[in-house]
Coordinates of C-alpha atoms in Angstrom, one line a residue:
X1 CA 18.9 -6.0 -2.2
X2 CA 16.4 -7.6 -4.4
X3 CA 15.0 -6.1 -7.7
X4 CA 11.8 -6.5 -8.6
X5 CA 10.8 -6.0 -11.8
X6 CA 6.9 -4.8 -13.1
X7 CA 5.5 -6.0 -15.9
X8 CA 2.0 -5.1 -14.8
X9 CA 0.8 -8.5 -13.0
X10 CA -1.5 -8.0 -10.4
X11 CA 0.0 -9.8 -7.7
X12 CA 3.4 -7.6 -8.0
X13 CA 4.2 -5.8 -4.7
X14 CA 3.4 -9.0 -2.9
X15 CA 6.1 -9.6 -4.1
X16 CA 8.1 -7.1 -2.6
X17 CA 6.3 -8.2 0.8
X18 CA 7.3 -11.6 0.9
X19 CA 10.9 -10.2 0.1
X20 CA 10.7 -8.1 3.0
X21 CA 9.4 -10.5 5.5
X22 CA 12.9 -13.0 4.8
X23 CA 14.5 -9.4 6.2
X24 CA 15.9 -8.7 2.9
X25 CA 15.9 -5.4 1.1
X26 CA 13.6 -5.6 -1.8
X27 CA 12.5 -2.2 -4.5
X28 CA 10.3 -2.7 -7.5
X29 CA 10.6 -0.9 -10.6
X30 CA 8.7 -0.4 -13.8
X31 CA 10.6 -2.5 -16.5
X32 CA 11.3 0.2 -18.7
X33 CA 13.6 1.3 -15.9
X34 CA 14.9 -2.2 -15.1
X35 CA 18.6 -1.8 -16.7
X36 CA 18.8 2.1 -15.7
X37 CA 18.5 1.1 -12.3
X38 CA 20.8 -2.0 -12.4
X39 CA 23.2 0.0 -13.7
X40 CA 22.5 2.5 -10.9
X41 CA 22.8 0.1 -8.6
X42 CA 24.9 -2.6 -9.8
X43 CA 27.0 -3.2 -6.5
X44 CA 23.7 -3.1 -4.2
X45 CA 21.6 -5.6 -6.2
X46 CA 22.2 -9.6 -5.4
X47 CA 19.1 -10.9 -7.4
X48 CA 16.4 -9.9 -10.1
X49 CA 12.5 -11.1 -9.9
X50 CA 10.8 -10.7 -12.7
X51 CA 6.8 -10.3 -12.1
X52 CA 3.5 -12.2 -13.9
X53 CA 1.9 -9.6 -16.6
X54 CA -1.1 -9.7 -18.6
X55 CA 0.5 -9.3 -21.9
X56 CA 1.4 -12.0 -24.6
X57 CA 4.8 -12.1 -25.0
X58 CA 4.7 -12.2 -28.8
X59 CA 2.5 -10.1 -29.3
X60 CA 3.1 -6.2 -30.6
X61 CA 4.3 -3.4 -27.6
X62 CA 4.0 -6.4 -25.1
X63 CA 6.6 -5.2 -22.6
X64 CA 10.0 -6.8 -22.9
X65 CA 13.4 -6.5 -21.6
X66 CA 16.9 -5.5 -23.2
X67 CA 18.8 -9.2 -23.6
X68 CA 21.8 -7.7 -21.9
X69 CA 20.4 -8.2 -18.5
X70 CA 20.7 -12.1 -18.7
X71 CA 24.7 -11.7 -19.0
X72 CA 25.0 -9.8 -15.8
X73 CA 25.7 -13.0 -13.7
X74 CA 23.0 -11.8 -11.4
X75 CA 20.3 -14.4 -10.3
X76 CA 17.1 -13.8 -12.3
X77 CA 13.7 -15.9 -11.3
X78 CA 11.0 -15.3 -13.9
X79 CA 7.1 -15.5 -12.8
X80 CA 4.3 -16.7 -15.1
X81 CA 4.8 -13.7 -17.9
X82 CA 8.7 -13.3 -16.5
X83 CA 9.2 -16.7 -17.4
X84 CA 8.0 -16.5 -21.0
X85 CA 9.2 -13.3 -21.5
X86 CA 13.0 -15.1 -20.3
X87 CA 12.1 -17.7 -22.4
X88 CA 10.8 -15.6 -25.3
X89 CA 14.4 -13.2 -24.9
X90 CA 16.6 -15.9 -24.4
X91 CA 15.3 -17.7 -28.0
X92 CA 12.8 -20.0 -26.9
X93 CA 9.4 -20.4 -28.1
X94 CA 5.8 -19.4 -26.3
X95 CA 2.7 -20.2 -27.8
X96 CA -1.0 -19.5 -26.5
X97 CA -2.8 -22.8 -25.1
X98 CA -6.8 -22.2 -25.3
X99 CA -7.3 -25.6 -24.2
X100 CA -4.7 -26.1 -21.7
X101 CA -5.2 -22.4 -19.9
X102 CA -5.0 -22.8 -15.9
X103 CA -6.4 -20.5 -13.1
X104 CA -6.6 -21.7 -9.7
X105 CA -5.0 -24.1 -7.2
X106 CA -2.8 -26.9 -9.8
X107 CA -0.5 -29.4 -8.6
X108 CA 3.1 -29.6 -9.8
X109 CA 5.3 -32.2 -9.8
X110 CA 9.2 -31.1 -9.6
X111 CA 12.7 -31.9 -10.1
X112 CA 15.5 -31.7 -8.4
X113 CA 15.9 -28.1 -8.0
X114 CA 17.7 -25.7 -6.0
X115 CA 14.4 -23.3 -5.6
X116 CA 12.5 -26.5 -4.5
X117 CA 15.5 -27.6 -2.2
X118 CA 13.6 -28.9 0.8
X119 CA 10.3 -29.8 -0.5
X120 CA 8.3 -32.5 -1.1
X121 CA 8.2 -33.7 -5.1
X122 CA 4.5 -32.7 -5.6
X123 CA 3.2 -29.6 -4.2
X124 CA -0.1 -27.3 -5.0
X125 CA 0.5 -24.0 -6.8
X126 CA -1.3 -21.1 -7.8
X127 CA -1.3 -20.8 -12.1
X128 CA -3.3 -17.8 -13.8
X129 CA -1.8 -17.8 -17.3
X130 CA -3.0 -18.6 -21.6
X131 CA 0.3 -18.7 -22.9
X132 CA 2.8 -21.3 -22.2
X133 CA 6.9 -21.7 -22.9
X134 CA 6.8 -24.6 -25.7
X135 CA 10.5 -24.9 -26.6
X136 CA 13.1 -23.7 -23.4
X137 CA 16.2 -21.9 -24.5
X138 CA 19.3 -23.5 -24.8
X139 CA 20.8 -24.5 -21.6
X140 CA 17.5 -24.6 -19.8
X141 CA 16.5 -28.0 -18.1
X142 CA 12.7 -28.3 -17.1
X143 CA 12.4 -28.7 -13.5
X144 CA 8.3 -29.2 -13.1
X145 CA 5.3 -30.2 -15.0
X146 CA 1.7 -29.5 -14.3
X147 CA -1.2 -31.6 -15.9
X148 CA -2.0 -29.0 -18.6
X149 CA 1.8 -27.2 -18.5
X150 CA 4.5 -29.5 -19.8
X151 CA 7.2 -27.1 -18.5
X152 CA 5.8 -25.1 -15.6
X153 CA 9.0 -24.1 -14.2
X154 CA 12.7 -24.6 -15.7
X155 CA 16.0 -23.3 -14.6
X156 CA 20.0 -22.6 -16.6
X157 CA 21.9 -23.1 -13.5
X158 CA 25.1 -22.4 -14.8
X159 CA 23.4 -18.9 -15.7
X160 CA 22.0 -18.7 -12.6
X161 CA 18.3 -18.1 -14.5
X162 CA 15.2 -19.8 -12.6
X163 CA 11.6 -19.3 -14.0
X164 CA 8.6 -20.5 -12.7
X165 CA 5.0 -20.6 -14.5
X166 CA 2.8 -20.3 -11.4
X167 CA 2.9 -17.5 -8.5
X168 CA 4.8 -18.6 -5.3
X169 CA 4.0 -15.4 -3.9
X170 CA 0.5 -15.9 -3.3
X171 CA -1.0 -18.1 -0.1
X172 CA -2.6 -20.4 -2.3
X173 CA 0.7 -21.7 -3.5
X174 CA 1.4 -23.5 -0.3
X175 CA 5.0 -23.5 -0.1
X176 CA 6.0 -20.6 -2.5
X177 CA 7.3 -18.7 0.5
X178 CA 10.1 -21.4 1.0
X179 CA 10.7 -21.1 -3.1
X180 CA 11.1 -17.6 -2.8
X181 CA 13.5 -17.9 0.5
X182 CA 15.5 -20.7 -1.7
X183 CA 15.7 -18.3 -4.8
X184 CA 16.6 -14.7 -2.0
X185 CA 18.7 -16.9 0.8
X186 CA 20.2 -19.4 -1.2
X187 CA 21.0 -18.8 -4.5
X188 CA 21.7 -15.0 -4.4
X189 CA 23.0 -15.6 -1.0
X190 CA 21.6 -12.6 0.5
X191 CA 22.0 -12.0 3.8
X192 CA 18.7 -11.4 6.3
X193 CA 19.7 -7.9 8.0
X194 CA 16.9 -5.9 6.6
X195 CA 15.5 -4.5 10.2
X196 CA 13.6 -1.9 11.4
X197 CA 16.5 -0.9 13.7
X198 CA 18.6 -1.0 11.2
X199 CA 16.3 1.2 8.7
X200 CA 15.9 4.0 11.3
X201 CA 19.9 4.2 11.9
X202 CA 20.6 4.9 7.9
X203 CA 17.1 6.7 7.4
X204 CA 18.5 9.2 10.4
X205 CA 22.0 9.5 8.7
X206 CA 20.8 10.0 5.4
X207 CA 18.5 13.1 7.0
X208 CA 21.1 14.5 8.8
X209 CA 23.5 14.6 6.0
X210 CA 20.9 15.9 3.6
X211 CA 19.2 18.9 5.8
X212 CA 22.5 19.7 7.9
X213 CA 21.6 23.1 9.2
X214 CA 18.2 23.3 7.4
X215 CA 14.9 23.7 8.7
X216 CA 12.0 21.0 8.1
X217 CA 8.7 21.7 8.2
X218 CA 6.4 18.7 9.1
X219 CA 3.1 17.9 8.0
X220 CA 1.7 16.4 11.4
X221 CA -1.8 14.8 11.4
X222 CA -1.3 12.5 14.0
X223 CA -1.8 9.5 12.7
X224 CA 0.6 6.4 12.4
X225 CA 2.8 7.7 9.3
X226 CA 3.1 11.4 10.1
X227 CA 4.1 10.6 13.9
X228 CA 6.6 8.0 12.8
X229 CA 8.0 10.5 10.4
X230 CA 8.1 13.5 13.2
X231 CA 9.9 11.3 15.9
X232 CA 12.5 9.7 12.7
X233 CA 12.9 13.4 11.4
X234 CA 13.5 14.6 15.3
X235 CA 16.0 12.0 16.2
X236 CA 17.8 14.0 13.0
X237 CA 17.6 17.9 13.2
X238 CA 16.4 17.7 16.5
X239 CA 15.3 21.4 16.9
X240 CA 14.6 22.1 13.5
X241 CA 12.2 20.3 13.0
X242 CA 8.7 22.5 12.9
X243 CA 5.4 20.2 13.2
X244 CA 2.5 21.7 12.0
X245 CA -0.6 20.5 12.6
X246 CA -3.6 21.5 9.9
X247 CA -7.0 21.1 11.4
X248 CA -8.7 21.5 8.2
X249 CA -12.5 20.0 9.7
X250 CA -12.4 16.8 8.2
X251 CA -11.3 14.9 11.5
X252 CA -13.3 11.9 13.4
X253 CA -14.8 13.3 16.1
X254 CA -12.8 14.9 18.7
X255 CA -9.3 13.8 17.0
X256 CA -7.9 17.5 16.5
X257 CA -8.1 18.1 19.9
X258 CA -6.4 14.7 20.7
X259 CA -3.9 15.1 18.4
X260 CA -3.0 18.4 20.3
X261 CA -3.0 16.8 23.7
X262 CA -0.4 13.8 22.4
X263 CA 2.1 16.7 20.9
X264 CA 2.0 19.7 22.3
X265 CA 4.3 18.9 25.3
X266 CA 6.6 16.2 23.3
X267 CA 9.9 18.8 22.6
X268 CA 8.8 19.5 19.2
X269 CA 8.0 22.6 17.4
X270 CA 3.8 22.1 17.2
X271 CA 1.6 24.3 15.9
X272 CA -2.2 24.1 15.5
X273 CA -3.9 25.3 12.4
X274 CA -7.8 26.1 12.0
X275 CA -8.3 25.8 8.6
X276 CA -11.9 24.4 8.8
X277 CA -13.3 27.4 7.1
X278 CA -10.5 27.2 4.1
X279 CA -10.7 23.9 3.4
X280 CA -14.5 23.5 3.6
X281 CA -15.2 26.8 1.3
X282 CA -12.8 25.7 -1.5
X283 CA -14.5 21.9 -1.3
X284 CA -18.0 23.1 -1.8
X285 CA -20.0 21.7 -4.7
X286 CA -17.1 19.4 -5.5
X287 CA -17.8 15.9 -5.9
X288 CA -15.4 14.3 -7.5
X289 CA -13.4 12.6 -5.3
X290 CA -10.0 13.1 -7.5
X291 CA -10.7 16.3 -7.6
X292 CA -11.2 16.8 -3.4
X293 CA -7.8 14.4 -2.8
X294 CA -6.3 16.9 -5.7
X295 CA -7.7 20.5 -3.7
X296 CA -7.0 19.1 -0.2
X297 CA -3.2 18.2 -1.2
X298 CA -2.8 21.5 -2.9
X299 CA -4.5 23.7 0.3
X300 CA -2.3 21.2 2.7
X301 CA 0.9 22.4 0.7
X302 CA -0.3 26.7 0.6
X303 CA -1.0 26.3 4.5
X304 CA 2.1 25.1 5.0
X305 CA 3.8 27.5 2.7
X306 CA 2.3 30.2 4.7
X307 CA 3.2 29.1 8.1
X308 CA 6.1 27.9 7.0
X309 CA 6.6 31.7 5.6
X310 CA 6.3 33.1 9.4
X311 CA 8.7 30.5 11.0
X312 CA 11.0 31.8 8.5
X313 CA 13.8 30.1 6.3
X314 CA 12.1 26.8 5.9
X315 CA 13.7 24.6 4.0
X316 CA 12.7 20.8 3.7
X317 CA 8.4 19.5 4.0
X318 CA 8.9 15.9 5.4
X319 CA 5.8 14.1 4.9
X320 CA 4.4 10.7 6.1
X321 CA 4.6 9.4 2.2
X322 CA 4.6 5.1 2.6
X323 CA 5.0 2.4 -0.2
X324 CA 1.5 1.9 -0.9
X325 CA 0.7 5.5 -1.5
X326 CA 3.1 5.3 -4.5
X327 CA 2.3 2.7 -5.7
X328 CA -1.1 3.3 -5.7
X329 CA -0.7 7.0 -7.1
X330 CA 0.5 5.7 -10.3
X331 CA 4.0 3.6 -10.6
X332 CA 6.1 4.0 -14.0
X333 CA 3.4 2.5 -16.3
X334 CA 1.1 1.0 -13.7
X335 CA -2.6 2.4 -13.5
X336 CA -3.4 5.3 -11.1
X337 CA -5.9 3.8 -8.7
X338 CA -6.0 6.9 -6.9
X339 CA -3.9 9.6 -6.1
X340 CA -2.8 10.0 -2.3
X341 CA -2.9 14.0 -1.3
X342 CA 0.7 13.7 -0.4
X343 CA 2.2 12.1 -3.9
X344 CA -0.6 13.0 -6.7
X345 CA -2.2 15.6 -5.5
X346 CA 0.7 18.0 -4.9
X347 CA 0.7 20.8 -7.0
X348 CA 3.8 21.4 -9.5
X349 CA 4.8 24.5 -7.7
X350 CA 5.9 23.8 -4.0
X351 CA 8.0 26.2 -2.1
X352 CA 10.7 24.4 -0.5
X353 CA 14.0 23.0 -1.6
X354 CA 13.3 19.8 -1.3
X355 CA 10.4 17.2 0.4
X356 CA 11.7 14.4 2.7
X357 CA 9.9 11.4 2.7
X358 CA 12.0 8.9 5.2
X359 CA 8.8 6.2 4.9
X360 CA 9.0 6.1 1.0
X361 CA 9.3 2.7 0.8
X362 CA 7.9 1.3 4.1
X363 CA 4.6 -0.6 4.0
X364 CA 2.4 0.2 6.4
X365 CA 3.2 -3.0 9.1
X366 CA 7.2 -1.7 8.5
X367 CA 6.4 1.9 9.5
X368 CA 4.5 0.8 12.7
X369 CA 7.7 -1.2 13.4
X370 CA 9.8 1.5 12.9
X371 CA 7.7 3.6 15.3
X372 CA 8.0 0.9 17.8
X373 CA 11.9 0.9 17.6
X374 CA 11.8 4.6 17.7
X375 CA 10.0 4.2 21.1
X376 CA 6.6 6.0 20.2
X377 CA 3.5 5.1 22.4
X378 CA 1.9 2.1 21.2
X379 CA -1.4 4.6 21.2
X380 CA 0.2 6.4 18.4
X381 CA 1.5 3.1 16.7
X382 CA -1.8 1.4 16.6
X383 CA -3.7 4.8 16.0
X384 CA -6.7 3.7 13.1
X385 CA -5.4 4.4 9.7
X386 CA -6.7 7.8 8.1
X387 CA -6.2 9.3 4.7
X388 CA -4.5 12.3 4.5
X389 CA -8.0 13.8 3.0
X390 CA -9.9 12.8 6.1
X391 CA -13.5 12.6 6.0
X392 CA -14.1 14.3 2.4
X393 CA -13.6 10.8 1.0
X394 CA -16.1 9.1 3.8
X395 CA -18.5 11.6 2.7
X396 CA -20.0 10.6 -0.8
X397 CA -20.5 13.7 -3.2
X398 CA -20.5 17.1 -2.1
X399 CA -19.3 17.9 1.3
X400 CA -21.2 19.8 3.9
X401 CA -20.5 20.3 7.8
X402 CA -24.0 18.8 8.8
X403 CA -22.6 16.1 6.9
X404 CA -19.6 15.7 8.1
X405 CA -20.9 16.1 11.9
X406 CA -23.5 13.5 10.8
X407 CA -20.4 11.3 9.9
X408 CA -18.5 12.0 12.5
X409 CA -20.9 10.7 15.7
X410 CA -21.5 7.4 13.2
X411 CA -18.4 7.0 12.4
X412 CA -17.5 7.3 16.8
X413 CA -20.4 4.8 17.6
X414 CA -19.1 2.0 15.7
X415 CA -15.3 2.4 16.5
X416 CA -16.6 2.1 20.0
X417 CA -18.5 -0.8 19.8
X418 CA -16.2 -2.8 17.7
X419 CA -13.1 -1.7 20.4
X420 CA -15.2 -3.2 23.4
X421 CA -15.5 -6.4 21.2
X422 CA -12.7 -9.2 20.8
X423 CA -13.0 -9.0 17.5
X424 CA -11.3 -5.5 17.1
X425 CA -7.8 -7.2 17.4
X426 CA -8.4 -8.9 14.3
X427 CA -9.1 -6.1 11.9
X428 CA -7.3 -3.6 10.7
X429 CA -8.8 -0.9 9.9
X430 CA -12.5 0.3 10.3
X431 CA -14.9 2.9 9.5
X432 CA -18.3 4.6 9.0
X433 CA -18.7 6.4 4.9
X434 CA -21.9 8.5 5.0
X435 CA -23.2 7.7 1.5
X436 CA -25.0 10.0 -1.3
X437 CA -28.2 7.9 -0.9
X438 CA -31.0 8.9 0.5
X439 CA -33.9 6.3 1.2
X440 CA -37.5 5.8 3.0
X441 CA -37.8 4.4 6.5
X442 CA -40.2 4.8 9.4
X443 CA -39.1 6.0 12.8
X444 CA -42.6 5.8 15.2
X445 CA -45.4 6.8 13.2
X446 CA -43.2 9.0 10.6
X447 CA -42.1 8.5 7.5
X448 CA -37.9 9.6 6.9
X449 CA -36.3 10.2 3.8
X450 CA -33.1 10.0 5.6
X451 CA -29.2 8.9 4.5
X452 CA -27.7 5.4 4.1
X453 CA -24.6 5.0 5.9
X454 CA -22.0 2.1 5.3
X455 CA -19.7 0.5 7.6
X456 CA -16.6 -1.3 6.0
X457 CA -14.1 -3.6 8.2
X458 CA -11.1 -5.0 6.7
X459 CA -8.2 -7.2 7.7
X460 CA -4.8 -7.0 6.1
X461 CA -1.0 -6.7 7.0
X462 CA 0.2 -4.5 3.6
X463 CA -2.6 -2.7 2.7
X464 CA -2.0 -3.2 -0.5
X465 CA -4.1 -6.2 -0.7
X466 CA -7.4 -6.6 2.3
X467 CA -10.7 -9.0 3.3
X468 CA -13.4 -7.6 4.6
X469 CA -14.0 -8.5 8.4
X470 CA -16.6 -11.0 9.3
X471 CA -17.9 -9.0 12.1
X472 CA -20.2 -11.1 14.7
X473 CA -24.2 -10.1 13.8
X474 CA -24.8 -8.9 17.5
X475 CA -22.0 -6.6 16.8
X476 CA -23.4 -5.1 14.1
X477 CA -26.9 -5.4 15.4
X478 CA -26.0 -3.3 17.7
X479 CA -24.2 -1.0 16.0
X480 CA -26.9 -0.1 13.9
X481 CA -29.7 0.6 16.9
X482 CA -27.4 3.1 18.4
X483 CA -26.8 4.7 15.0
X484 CA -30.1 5.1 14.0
X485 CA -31.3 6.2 17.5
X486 CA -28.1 8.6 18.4
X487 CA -27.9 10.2 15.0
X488 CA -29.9 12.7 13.3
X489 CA -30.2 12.0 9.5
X490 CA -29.7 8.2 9.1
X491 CA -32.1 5.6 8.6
X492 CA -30.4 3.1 7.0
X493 CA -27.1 0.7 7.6
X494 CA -25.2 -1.3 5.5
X495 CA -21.8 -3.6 5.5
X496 CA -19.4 -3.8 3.2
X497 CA -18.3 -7.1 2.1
X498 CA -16.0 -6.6 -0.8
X499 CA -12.3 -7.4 -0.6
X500 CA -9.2 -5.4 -2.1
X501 CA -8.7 -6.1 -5.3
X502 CA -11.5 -5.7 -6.8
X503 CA -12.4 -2.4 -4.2
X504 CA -10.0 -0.1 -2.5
X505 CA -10.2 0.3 1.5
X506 CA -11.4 3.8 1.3
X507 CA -14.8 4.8 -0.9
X508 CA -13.1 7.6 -3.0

């Protein structure tokens, strides 16, 4: 495996991606853990990464790493702040350069190399730093220059230690996928056997040897991650495996009863729920959407608890937890963006032994891979993605069932009309958010003071990064007729066209 180590850049867990995608095992950790988990690990790990940051390296509580790990013998490759901090460690100097600062595309031209093996001596890459390594450390040779960055990348190859001052991990560095697949392939000599078929044999084992004769509960919502997670978790215990499916009201339209129809016959354990009521009573006059992701995950847990409590002797909750969920819920020191009902928003108490979460580290693409390999219906595979909290974060503010039925025929309109389109197999995911705004219109001779509803369209393979979808205008043209003619309460569409970063997917 790879290690990839955070110092709080934001381009870090693409990273991780473009690890995975050369079919090599890849983990990222915060880098206060970094040595706790080499030493964990030590046998496993073949090379180190060491991500960009928006620290100074010589500035006060700038994160830094303990000088040990350089005398491991394991292949390191520092990126923009990894490479100053290696430089900075390793007793070189790194200054700030306010009038040699570069953001944006920047060509390079290298050395002989063995992360540039098979390139071309000038290439374009993507910079974003201030600061910039002045004096190397002994034993370092510079390897490429930029215009404005007299050493943008350098390299101890008797030490194995590479660093380079730009992001190879980002498209607009044109080549730094082939950098990355010299640094993974070729000089930690990893081999590519990091499959999905491979994945669900281990993942199986581990459960197995982990439940034994144990019973597992299963949170089942139907969508992509829970049903990958019910048929891994099957293949396991087989018939102890319980799926319980919570309708808690806060579905697309007519999804609980189709999540019903695909699972009630499959040889699992499945059991509906109607917790519309529940859920909707302890959500009212709540509008702050941590605090709904933060109710929902705790009702999800008590309902489970109690059914769980009639099946008797219920041991392990498997949940449909995937990479991006954690990260996003707060990694080591990284920012909470938002927490995901089933990591943040679990309450401290939960009444099992143990939860199983076989998708952990998957990214989304991976864990519709899996599902393929585990020979689910490609109906179930492709299913839209759908947070965990449902609808309460499509609905702005507090949440009502008019709303949420108003939502809920939107939300079916434009699915449908984007699906008959060509253009569906290019985006990802896609939904209607029924927003707090209300505003004036005129529908005949009346005036409305009627809702604004929002559409949002996004391509992406990771989820961890998206672009918004450049839907045709006839498309939406027509969406918008049929919304505000079919549904009650609206008067008023718009589109969103911001990316991720700066916005989430989701609304809340």
């Amino acid at each position: 495996m790879i290690l990839v180590v955070d110092f709080g850049g934001q381009y870090n867990h693409l990273i991780a991606r473009r690890v995975r995608d050369l079919k090599v095992y890849c983990e990222v950790v915060p880098f206060k853990k970094a040595i706790k988990t080499i030493n964990e690990k030590k046998d496993e790990i073949g090379g180190i990464i060491f991500t960009g940051g928006p620290n100074s390296v010589y500035e006060e509580n700038s994160p830094q790493i303990e000088k040990e790990i350089f005398e491991l013998g394991i292949p390191i490759l520092g990126l923009c702040y990894g490479m100053q901090l290696m430089a900075h460690t390793l007793g070189g100097k790194v200054v700030a350069a306010p009038k040699e600062r570069e953001f944006g595309k920047t060509e390079i031209e290298t050395e002989d190399s063995k992360i540039f093996d098979g390139l071309d001596k000038n290439q374009k890459v993507w910079m974003s730093h201030v600061d910039r390594v002045e004096k190397m450390p002994e034993g370092f040779v510079k390897v490429a220059t930029s215009k404005n960055c007299p050493i943008a990348a350098m390299e101890n190859e008797d030490k194995k230690l590479y660093a380079l001052q730009f992001h190879p991990e980002v498209n607009h560095t044109e080549n730094g996928k082939k950098m990355l697949e010299n640094f993974v392939l070729n000089i930690c000599k990893e081999e590519p056997v990091w499959t999905m078929e491979n994945y669900a044999k281990v993942a199986v084992e581990e459960i197995k040897e982990k439940v034994g004769d144990g019973k597992v509960l299963l949170a089942l919502s139907g969508g992509v991650d829970s049903s990958v997670t019910a048929a891994l978790v099957s293949k396991a215990v087989g018939e102890n495996l319980t799926c319980i499916f919570v309708d808690h009201g806060l579905m697309r339209k007519n999804e609980g009863d189709e999540v019903e129809e695909a699972f009630k016959d499959s040889g699992m354990h499945f059991i509906r729920v109607d917790a519309e009521k529940r859920f909707l009573d302890r959500l009212s006059g709540v509008t702050d959407p941590e605090q709904k992701r933060k109710i929902i995950g705790e009702e999800f847990i008590r309902v489970f608890e109690e059914e769980g409590k009639k099946i008797k002797s219920v041991d392990y909750l498997a949940q449909g937890t995937i990479y991006p969920d954690v990260i996003e819920s707060g990694h080591g020191d990284s920012a909470v963006i938002k927490s995901h009902h089933n990591v943040g928003g679990l309450p401290d108490f939960v009444d099992f032994k143990e939860i199983i979460e076989p998708l952990r580290m998957l990214f989304k693409d991976e864990v519709r891979d899996l599902g393929r390999e585990l020979g689910l219906a490609d109906y179930l595979v492709d299913r839209q993605p759908f947070p965990g909290p449902g609808l309460a974060i499509r609905v702005m503010g507090e949440i009502t069932k008019e709303k949420l039925d108003i939502l809920r025929d939107a939300d079916k309109i434009f699915r449908e009309e984007l699906e008959k389109s060509e253009v569906a197999k290019d985006v990802n995911q896609y939904f209607a958010v029924l927003t707090n705004n209300r505003t004036v219109g005129v529908m005949g001779d009346f005036r409305t003071y009627d809702y604004t509803l929002a559409l949002r369209a996004v391509s992406t393979t990771d989820f961890m990064t998206a672009d918004f979808s450049r839907i045709p205008w006839d498309i939406l043209d027509k969406v918008s007729n049929r919304i505000v003619n079919e549904v009650d309460h609206i008067n008023r569409i718009v589109y969103d066209i911001t990316s991720k970063p700066p916005a989430t997917i989701e609304w809340e």
